[in-house]
Short mmCIF file of C-alpha atoms and ligand atoms in Angstrom, two decimals:
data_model
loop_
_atom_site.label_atom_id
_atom_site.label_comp_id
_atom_site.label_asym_id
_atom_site.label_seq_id
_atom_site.Cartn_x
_atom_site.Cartn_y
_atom_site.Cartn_z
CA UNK Q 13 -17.46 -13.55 -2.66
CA UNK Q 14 -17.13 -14.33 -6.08
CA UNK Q 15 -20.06 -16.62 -7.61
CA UNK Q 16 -18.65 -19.91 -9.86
CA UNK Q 17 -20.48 -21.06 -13.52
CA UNK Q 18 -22.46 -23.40 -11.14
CA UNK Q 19 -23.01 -21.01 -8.64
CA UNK Q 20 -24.86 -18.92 -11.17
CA UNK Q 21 -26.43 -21.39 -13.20
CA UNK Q 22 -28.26 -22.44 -9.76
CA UNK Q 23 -29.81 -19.07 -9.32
CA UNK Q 24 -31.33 -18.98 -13.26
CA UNK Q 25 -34.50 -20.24 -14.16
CA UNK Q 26 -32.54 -22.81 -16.01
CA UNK Q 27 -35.52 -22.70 -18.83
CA UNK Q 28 -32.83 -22.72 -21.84
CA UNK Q 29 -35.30 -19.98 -23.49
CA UNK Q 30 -32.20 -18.51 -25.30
CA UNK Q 31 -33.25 -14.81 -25.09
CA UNK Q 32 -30.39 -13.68 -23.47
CA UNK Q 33 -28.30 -14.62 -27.08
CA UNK Q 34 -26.82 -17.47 -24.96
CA UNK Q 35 -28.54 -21.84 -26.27
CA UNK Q 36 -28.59 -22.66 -22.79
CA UNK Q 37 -28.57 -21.19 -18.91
CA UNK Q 38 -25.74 -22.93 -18.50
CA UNK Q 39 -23.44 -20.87 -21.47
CA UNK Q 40 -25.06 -17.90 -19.66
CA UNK Q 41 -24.05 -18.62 -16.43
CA UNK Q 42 -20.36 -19.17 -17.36
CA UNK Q 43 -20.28 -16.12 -19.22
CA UNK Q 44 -21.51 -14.20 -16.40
CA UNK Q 45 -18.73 -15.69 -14.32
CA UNK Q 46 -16.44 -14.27 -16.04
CA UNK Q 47 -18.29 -11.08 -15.73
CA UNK Q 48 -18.35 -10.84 -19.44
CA UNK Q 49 -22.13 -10.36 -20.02
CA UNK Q 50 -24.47 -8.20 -17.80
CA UNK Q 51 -27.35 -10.06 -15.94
CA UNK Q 52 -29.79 -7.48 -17.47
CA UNK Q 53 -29.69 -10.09 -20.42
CA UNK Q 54 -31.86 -12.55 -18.80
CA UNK Q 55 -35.26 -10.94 -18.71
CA UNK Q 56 -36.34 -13.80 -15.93
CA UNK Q 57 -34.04 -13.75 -12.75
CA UNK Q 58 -36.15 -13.78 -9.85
CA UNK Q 59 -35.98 -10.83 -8.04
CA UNK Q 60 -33.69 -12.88 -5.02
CA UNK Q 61 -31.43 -14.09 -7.84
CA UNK Q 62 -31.03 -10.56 -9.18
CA UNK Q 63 -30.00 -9.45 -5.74
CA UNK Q 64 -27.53 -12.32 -5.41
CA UNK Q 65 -26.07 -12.03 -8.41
CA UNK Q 66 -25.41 -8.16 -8.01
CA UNK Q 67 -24.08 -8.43 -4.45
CA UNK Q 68 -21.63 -11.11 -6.23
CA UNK Q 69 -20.36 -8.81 -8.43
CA UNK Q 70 -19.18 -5.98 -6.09
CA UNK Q 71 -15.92 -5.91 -4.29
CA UNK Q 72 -15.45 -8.26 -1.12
CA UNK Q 73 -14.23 -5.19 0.61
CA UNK Q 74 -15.36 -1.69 -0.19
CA UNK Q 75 -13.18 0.73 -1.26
CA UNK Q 76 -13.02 3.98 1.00
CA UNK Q 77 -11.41 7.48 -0.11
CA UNK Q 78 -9.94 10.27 1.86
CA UNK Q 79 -9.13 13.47 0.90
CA UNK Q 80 -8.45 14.22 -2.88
CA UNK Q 81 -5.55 14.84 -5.28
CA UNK Q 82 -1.95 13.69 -5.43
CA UNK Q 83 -1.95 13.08 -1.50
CA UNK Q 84 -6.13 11.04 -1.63
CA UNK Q 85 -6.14 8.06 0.36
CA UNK Q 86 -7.61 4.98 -1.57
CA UNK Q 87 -7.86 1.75 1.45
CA UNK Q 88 -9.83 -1.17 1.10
CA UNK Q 89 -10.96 -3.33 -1.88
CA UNK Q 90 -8.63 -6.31 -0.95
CA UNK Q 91 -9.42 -10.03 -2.39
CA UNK Q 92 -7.35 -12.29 -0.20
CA UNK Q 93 -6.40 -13.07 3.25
CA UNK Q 94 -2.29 -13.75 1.78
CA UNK Q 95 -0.57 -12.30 -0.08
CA UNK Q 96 1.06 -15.21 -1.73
CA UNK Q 97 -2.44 -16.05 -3.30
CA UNK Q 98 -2.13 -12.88 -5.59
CA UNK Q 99 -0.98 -9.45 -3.80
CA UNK Q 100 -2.46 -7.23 -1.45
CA UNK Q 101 -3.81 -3.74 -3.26
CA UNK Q 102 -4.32 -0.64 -1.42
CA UNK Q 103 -1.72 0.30 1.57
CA UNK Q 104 -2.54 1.09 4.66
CA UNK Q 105 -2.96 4.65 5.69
CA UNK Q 106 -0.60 5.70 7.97
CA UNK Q 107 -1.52 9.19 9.85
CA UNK Q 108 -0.83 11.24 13.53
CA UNK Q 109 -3.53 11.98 16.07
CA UNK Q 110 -2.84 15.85 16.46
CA UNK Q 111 -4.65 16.82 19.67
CA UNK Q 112 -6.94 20.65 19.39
CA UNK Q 113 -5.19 21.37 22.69
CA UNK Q 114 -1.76 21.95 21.33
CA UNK Q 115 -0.72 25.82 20.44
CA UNK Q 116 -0.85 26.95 17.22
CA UNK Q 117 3.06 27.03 17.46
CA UNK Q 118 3.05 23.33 18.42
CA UNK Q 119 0.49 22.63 15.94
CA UNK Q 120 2.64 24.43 13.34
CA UNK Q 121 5.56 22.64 14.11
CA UNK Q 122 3.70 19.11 14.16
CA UNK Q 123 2.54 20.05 10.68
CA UNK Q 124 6.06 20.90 9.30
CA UNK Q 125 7.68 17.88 10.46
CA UNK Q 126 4.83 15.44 9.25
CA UNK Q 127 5.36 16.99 5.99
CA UNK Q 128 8.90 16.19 5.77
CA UNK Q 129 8.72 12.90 6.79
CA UNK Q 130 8.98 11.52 3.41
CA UNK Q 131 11.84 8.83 2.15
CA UNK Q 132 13.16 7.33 -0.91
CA UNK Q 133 13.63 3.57 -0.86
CA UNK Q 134 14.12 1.47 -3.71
CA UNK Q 135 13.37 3.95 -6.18
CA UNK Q 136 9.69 4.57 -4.62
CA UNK Q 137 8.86 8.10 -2.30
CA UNK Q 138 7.32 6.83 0.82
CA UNK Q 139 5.00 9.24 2.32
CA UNK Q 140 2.46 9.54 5.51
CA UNK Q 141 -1.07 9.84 4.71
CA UNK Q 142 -2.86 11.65 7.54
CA UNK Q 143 -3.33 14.16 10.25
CA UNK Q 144 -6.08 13.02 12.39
CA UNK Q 145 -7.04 16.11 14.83
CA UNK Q 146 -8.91 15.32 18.19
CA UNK Q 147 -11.30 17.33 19.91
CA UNK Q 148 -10.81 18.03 23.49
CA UNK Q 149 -12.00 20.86 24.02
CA UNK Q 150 -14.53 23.27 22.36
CA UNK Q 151 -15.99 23.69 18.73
CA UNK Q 152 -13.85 27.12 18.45
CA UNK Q 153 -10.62 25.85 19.44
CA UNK Q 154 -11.16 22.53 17.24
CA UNK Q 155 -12.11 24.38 14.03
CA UNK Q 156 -9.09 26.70 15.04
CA UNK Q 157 -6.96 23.80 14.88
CA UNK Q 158 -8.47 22.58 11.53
CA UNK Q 159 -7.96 25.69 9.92
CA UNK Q 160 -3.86 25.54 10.72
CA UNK Q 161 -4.12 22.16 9.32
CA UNK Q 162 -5.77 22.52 6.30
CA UNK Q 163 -3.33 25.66 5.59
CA UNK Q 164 0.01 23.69 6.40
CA UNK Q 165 -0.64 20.29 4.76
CA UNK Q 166 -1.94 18.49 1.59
CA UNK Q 167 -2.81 15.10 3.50
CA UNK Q 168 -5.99 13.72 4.13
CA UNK Q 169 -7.65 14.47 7.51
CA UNK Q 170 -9.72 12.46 10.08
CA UNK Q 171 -12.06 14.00 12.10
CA UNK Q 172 -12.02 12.87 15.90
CA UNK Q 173 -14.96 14.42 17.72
CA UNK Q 174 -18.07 13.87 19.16
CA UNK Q 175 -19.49 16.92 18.48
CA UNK Q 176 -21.89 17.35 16.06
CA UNK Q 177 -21.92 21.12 15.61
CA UNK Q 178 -17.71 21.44 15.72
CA UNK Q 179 -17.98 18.53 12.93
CA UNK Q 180 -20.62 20.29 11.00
CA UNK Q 181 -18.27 23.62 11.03
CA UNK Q 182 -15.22 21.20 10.34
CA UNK Q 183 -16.71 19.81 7.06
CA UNK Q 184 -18.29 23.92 5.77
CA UNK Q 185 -14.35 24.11 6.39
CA UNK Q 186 -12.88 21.72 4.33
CA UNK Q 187 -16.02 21.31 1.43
CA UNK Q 188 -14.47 19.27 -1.60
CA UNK Q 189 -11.38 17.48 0.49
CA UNK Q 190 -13.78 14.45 2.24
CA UNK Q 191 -12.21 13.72 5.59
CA UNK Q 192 -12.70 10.78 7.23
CA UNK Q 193 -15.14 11.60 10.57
CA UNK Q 194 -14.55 9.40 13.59
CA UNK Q 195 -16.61 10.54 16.48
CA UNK Q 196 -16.27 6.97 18.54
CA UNK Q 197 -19.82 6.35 19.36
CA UNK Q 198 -23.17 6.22 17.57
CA UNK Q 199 -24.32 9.61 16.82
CA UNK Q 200 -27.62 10.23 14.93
CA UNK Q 201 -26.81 13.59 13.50
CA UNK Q 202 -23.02 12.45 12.92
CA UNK Q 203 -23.88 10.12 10.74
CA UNK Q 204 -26.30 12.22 8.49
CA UNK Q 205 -23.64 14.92 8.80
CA UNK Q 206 -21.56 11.79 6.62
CA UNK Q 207 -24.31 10.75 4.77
CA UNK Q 208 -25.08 14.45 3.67
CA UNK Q 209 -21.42 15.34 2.86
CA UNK Q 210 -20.84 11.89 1.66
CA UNK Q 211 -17.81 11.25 4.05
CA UNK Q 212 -16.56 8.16 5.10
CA UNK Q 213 -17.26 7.70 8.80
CA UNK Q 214 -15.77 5.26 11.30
CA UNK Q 215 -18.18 2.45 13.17
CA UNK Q 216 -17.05 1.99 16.41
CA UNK Q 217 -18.19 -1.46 18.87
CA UNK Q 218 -16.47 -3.45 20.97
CA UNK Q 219 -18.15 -6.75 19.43
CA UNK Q 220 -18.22 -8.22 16.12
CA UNK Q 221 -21.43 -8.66 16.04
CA UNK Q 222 -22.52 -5.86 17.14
CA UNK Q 223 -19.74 -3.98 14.93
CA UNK Q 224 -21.57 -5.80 12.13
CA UNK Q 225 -25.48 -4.47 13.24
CA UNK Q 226 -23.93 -1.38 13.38
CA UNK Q 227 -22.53 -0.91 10.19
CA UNK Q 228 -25.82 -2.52 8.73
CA UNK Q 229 -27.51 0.19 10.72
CA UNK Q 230 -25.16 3.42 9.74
CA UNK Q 231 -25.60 1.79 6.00
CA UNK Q 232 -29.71 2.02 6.34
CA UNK Q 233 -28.96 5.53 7.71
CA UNK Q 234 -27.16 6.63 4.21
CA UNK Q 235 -23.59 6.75 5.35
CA UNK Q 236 -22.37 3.98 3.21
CA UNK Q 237 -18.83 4.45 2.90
CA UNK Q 238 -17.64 2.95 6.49
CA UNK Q 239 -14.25 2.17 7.62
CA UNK Q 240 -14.51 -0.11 11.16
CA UNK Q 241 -13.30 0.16 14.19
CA UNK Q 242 -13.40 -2.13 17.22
CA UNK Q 243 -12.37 0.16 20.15
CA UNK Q 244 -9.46 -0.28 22.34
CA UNK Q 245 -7.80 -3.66 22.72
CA UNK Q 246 -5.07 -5.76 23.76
CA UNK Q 247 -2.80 -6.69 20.62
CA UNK Q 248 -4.11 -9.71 20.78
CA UNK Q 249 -7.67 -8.93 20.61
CA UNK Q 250 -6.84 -6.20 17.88
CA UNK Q 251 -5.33 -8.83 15.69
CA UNK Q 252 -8.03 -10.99 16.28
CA UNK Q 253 -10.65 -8.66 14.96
CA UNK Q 254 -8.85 -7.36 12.25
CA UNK Q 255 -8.25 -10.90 11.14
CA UNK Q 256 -12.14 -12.02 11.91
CA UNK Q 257 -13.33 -8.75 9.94
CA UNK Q 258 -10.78 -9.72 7.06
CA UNK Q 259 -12.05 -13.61 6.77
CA UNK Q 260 -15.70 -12.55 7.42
CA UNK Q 261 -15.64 -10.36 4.36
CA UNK Q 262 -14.05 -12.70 2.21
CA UNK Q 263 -15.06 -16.31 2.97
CA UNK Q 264 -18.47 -16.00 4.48
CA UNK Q 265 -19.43 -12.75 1.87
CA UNK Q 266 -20.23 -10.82 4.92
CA UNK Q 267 -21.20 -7.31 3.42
CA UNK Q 268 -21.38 -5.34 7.09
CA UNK Q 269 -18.21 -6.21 8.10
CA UNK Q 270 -17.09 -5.81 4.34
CA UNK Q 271 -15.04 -2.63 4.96
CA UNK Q 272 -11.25 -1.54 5.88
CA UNK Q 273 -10.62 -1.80 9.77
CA UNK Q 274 -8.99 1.51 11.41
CA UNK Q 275 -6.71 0.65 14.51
CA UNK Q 276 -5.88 3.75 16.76
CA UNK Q 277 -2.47 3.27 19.20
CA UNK Q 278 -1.80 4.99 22.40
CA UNK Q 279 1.26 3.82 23.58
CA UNK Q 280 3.97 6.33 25.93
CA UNK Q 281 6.40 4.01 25.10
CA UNK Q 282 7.46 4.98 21.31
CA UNK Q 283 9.51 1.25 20.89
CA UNK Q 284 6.20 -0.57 21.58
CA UNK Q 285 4.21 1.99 19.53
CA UNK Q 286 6.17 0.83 16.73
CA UNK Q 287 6.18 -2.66 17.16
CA UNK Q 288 2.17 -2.22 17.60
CA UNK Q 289 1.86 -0.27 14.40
CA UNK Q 290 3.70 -2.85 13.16
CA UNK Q 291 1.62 -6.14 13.72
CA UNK Q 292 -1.87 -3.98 12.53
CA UNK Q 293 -0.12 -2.79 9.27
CA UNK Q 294 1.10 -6.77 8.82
CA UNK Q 295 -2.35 -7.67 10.11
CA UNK Q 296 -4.87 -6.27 7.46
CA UNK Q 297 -4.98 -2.72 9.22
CA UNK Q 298 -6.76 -0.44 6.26
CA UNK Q 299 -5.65 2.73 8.83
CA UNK Q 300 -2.62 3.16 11.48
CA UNK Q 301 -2.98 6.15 14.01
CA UNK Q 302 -0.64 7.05 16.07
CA UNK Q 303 1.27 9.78 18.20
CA UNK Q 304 4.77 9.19 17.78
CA UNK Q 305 6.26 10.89 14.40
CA UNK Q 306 10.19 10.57 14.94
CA UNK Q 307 11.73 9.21 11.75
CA UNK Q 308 13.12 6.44 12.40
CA UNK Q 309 9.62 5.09 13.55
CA UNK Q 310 8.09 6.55 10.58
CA UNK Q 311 11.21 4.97 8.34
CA UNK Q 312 10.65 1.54 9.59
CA UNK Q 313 6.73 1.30 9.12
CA UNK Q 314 6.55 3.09 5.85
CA UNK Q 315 9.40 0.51 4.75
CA UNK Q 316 7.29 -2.57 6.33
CA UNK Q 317 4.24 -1.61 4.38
CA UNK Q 318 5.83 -1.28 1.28
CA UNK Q 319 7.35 -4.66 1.33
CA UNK Q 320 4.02 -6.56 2.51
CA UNK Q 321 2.32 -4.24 -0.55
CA UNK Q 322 4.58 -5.12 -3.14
CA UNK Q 323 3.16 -8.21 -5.55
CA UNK Q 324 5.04 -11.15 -4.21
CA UNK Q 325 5.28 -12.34 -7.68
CA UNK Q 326 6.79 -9.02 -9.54
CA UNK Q 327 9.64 -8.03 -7.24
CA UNK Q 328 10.73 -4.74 -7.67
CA UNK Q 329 12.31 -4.27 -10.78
CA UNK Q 330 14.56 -0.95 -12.33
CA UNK Q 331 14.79 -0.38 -15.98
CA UNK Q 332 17.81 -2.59 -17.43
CA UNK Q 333 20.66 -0.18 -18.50
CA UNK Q 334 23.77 1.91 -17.71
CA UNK Q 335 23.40 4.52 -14.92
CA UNK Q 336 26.06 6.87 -14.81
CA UNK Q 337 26.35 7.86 -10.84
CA UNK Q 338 28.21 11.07 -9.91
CA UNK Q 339 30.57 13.28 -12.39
CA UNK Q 340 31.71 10.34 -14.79
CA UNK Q 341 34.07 9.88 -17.42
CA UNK Q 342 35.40 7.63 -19.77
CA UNK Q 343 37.89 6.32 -17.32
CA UNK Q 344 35.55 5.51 -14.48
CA UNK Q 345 34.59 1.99 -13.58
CA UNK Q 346 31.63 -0.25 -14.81
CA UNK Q 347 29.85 -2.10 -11.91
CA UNK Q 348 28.02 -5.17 -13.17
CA UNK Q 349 24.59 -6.06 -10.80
CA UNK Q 350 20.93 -7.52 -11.46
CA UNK Q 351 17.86 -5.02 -11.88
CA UNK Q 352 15.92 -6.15 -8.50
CA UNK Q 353 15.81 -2.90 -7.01
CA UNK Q 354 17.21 -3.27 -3.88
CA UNK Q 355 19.82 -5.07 -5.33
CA UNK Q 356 20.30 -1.91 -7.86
CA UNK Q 357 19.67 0.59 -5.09
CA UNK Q 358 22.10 -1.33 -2.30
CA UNK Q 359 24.73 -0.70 -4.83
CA UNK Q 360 24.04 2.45 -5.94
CA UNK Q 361 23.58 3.19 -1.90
CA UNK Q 362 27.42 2.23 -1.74
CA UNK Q 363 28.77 3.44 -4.63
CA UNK Q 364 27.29 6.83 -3.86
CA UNK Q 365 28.79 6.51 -0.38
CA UNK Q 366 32.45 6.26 -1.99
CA UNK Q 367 32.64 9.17 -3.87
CA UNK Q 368 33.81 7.42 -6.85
CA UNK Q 369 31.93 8.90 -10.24
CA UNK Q 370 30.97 5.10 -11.55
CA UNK Q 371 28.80 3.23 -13.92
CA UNK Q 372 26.21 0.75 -12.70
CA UNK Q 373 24.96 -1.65 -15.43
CA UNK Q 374 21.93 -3.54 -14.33
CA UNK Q 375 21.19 -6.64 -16.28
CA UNK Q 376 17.83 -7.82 -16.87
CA UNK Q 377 16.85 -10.47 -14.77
CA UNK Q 378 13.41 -10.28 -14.03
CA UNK Q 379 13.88 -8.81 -10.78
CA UNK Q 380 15.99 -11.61 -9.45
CA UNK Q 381 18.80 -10.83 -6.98
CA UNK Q 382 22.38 -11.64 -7.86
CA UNK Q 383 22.42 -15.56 -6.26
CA UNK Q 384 18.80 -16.06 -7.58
CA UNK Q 385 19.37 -14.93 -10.82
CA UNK Q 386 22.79 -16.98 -11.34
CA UNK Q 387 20.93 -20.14 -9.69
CA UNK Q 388 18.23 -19.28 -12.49
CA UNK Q 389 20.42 -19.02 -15.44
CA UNK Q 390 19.42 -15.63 -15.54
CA UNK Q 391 22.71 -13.46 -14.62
CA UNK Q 392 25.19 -15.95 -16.26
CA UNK Q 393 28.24 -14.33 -18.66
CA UNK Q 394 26.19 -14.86 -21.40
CA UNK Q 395 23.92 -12.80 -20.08
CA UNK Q 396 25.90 -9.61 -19.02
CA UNK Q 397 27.65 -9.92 -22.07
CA UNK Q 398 24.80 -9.57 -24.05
CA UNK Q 399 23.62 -6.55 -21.53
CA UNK Q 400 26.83 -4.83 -22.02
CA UNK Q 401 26.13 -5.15 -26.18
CA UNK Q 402 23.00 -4.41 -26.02
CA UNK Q 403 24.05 -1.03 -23.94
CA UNK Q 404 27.04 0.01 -25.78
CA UNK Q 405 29.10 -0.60 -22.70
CA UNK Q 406 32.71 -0.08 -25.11
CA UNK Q 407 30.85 3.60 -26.12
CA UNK Q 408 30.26 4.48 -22.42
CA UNK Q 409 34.09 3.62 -20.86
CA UNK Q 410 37.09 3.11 -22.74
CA UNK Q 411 39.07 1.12 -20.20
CA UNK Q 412 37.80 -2.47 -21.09
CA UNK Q 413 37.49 -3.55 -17.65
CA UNK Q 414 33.92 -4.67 -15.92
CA UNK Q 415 33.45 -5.39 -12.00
CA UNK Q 416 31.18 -8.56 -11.52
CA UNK Q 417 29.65 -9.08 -7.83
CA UNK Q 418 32.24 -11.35 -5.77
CA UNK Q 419 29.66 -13.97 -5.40
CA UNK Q 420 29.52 -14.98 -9.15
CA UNK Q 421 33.26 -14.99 -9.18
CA UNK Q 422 32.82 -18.11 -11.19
CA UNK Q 423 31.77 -16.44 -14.26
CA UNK Q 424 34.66 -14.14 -14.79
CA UNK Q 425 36.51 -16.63 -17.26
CA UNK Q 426 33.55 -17.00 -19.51
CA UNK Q 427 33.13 -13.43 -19.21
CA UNK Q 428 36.11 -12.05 -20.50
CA UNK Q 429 35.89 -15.02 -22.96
CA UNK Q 430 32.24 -13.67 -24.45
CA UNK Q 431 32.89 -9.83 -23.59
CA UNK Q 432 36.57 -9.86 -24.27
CA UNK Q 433 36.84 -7.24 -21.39
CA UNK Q 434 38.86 -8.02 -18.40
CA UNK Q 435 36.65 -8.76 -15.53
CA UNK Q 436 37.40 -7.39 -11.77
CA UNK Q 437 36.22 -9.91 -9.11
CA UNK Q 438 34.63 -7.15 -6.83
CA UNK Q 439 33.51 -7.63 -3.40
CA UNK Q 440 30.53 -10.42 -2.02
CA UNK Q 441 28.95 -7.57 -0.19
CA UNK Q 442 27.83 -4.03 -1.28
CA UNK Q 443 29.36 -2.29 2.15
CA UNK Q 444 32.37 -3.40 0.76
CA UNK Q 445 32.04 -1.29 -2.31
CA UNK Q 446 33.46 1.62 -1.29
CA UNK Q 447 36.96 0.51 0.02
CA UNK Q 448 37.08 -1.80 -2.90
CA UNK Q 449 36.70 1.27 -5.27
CA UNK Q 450 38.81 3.65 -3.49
CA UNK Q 451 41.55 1.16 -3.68
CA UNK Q 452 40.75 0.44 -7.40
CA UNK Q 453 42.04 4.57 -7.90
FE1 LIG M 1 -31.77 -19.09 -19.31
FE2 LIG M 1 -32.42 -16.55 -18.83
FE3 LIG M 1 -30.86 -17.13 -20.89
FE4 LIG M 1 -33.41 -17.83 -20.91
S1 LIG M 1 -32.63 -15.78 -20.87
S2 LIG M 1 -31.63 -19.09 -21.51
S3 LIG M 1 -33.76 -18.32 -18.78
S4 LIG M 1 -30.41 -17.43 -18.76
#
């Protein structure tokens, strides 16, 4: 947890000795609030100060990598328990327990489907993050497996095994691409196999408490990059710990539990599997695994965790201009709608869906939606009049006619008063776009 002025200022020797280029301890302890001078500078911090003052300084919650390159997992490294309070940093991973028992067709298969299961929403490419392959049965078969995996995909991989001689082989196998090992249980030669290869490696216990000794314990041990895990639980119970772990780290500075959690799901019944993923990737979950992979699971998770990711104060925005959509020409209509993205892509969504080559011009309005923005002064006629100037609208159609959304019908005579275009009322709702153009032909 962050230290305040005072915080500090209690921990210095409070001797006003001016060596550290600051008159008092006081200036110096503000300073070093705001993390803009290095504690170094005061030659006589007690050796507990220095400690406290260092552990201050270094993130609530650690941030863990997996894998490396374009498809790396970053996870952890949050600094609030809401969102509202600033934004929430680092998504959760979202991977597919792949079990060493399958055939190498089935494991082939598994692989080619995970890799597709990619979707554009609102501009962004949402993507899976990892293959996590089990071990049930022997080191041959496992490294087997491993080997199909790390030929077929780019994502990061988690290691689920107990074995300490098929993990050892694992990570000769994949040298350079860390994987996340997860063997489930203490394991002494596990965890130097992590601290040696400087993997992350899961803690696994029941407790709290003793989830906390034991991360203290794998951190004395050299395996210091830890993601947590508290076994297998009743929602409930899951959301409990992931919420305990979360506050624990954050209010009471606790640095063992001061890691992301990883939640596992087994669940036969793929609706409940979803709405389990769910609640953990709502819940502070650093790492979703799961079995089921069909796409409209994967659709509705990936599109969950980018909406509780996204800065609640910066909605997503598009950059404010005229997008020609489809094989355009002079004579084809001008849509008018804000640059919020899912306002931009809804419409673009529709217009697409008509067939009708069109223009979309999205006015800046800070990311506002149509209502908002007209409620906020902020898509007014002044406002897409001055859009429509500032993007050469008369250069891009020569028709003189611009479609405003039907629910800022209002503006259209103050419109074609500013613009001195003739404004088209179009529909209230995007699905409506499509008829509405057709019958505008
Ligand atoms: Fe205070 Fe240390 Fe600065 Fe001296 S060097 S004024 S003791 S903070």
């Amino acid at each position: 947890m962050a230290l305040s002025g005072l915080d500090i200022y209690k921990l210095l020797p409070k001797t006003n000795c001016r060596e550290c280029g600051f008159a008092t301890c006081l200036a110096f302890a503000m300073q070093l609030a705001k993390k803009s001078v290095s504690i170094d500078k005061c030659p006589y911090l007690s050796p507990e100060a220095k400690m406290t003052l260092e552990a201050s300084a270094l993130p609530p919650i650690k941030l863990i990598t997996i894998g490396t390159g374009s498809q790396k997992l970053e996870i952890g490294n949050e600094s609030v328990l809401f969102r509202h309070e600033e934004k929430f940093h680092r998504p959760c991973g979202l991977g597919f327990i792949l079990e060493d028992s399958l055939t190498e067709i089935e494991i082939k298969q598994k692989l080619e489907h995970i890799n597709q299961l990619q979707f554009e929403r609102v501009g962004q490419l949402l993507s899976v993050n990892l293959i996590a392959l089990r071990q049930n049965k022997d080191k041959q078969n496992f490294l087997k497996a491993l080997n199909l995996i790390g030929k077929n995909t780019e994502l990061g991989i988690v290691l689920m095994s107990k074995d300490s001689e098929a993990l050892a082989g694992a990570l000769e196998i994949i040298q350079g691409k860390p994987p996340l090992i997860f063997p489930g249980e203490y394991n002494e030669k596990i965890v130097k196999l992590a601290a040696d290869y400087k993997c992350p490696i899961v803690a696994t216990a029941a407790d709290l408490d003793k989830l906390s000794a034991l991360s203290a314990q794998l951190k004395q041990a050299g395996a210091t990059d830890l993601v947590l895990d508290s076994g297998k639980k009743p929602i409930a119970d899951k959301i409990w710990d992931l919420t305990q772990v979360r506050r624990q780290a954050l209010k009471k500075n606790n640095r063992s539990l001061g890691f992301p959690m990883i939640t596992v799901i087994e669940n036969a019944d793929p609706y409940a599997e979803v709405a389990e993923a769910a609640t953990y990737i709502a819940k502070y979950a650093g790492i979703v695994l799961m079995k089921g992979m069909e796409p409209w699971q994967v659709l509705s998770l990936l599109t969950l965790r980018q909406n509780i990711y996204t800065d609640p104060q910066k909605p997503l925005q598009i950059e404010p201009k005229i997008y020609p959509i489809g094989q355009v020409t002079q004579d084809s209509p001008l849509l008018v709608t804000t640059n919020f993205s899912l306002s931009y892509y809804t419409v673009l969504g529709e217009v697409e869906g008509s067939k009708v080559p069109s223009y979309i011009l999205s006015v800046d309005t800070e990311g506002m939606s149509v209502l908002t923005a007209w409620a906020a002064e902020k898509f007014n006629a002044e406002k897409v009049a001055a859009a429509m100037n500032k993007f050469a609208a008369s250069e891009v159609v020569a028709h003189k006619k611009v479609i405003i959304p039907g629910y800022v019908a209002v503006m259209s005579g103050d419109l074609e008063e500013q613009s001195g275009w003739k404004v088209i009322v179009g529909p209230k709702e995007a699905a409506g776009i499509p008829s509405f153009l057709k019958n505008l032909q």
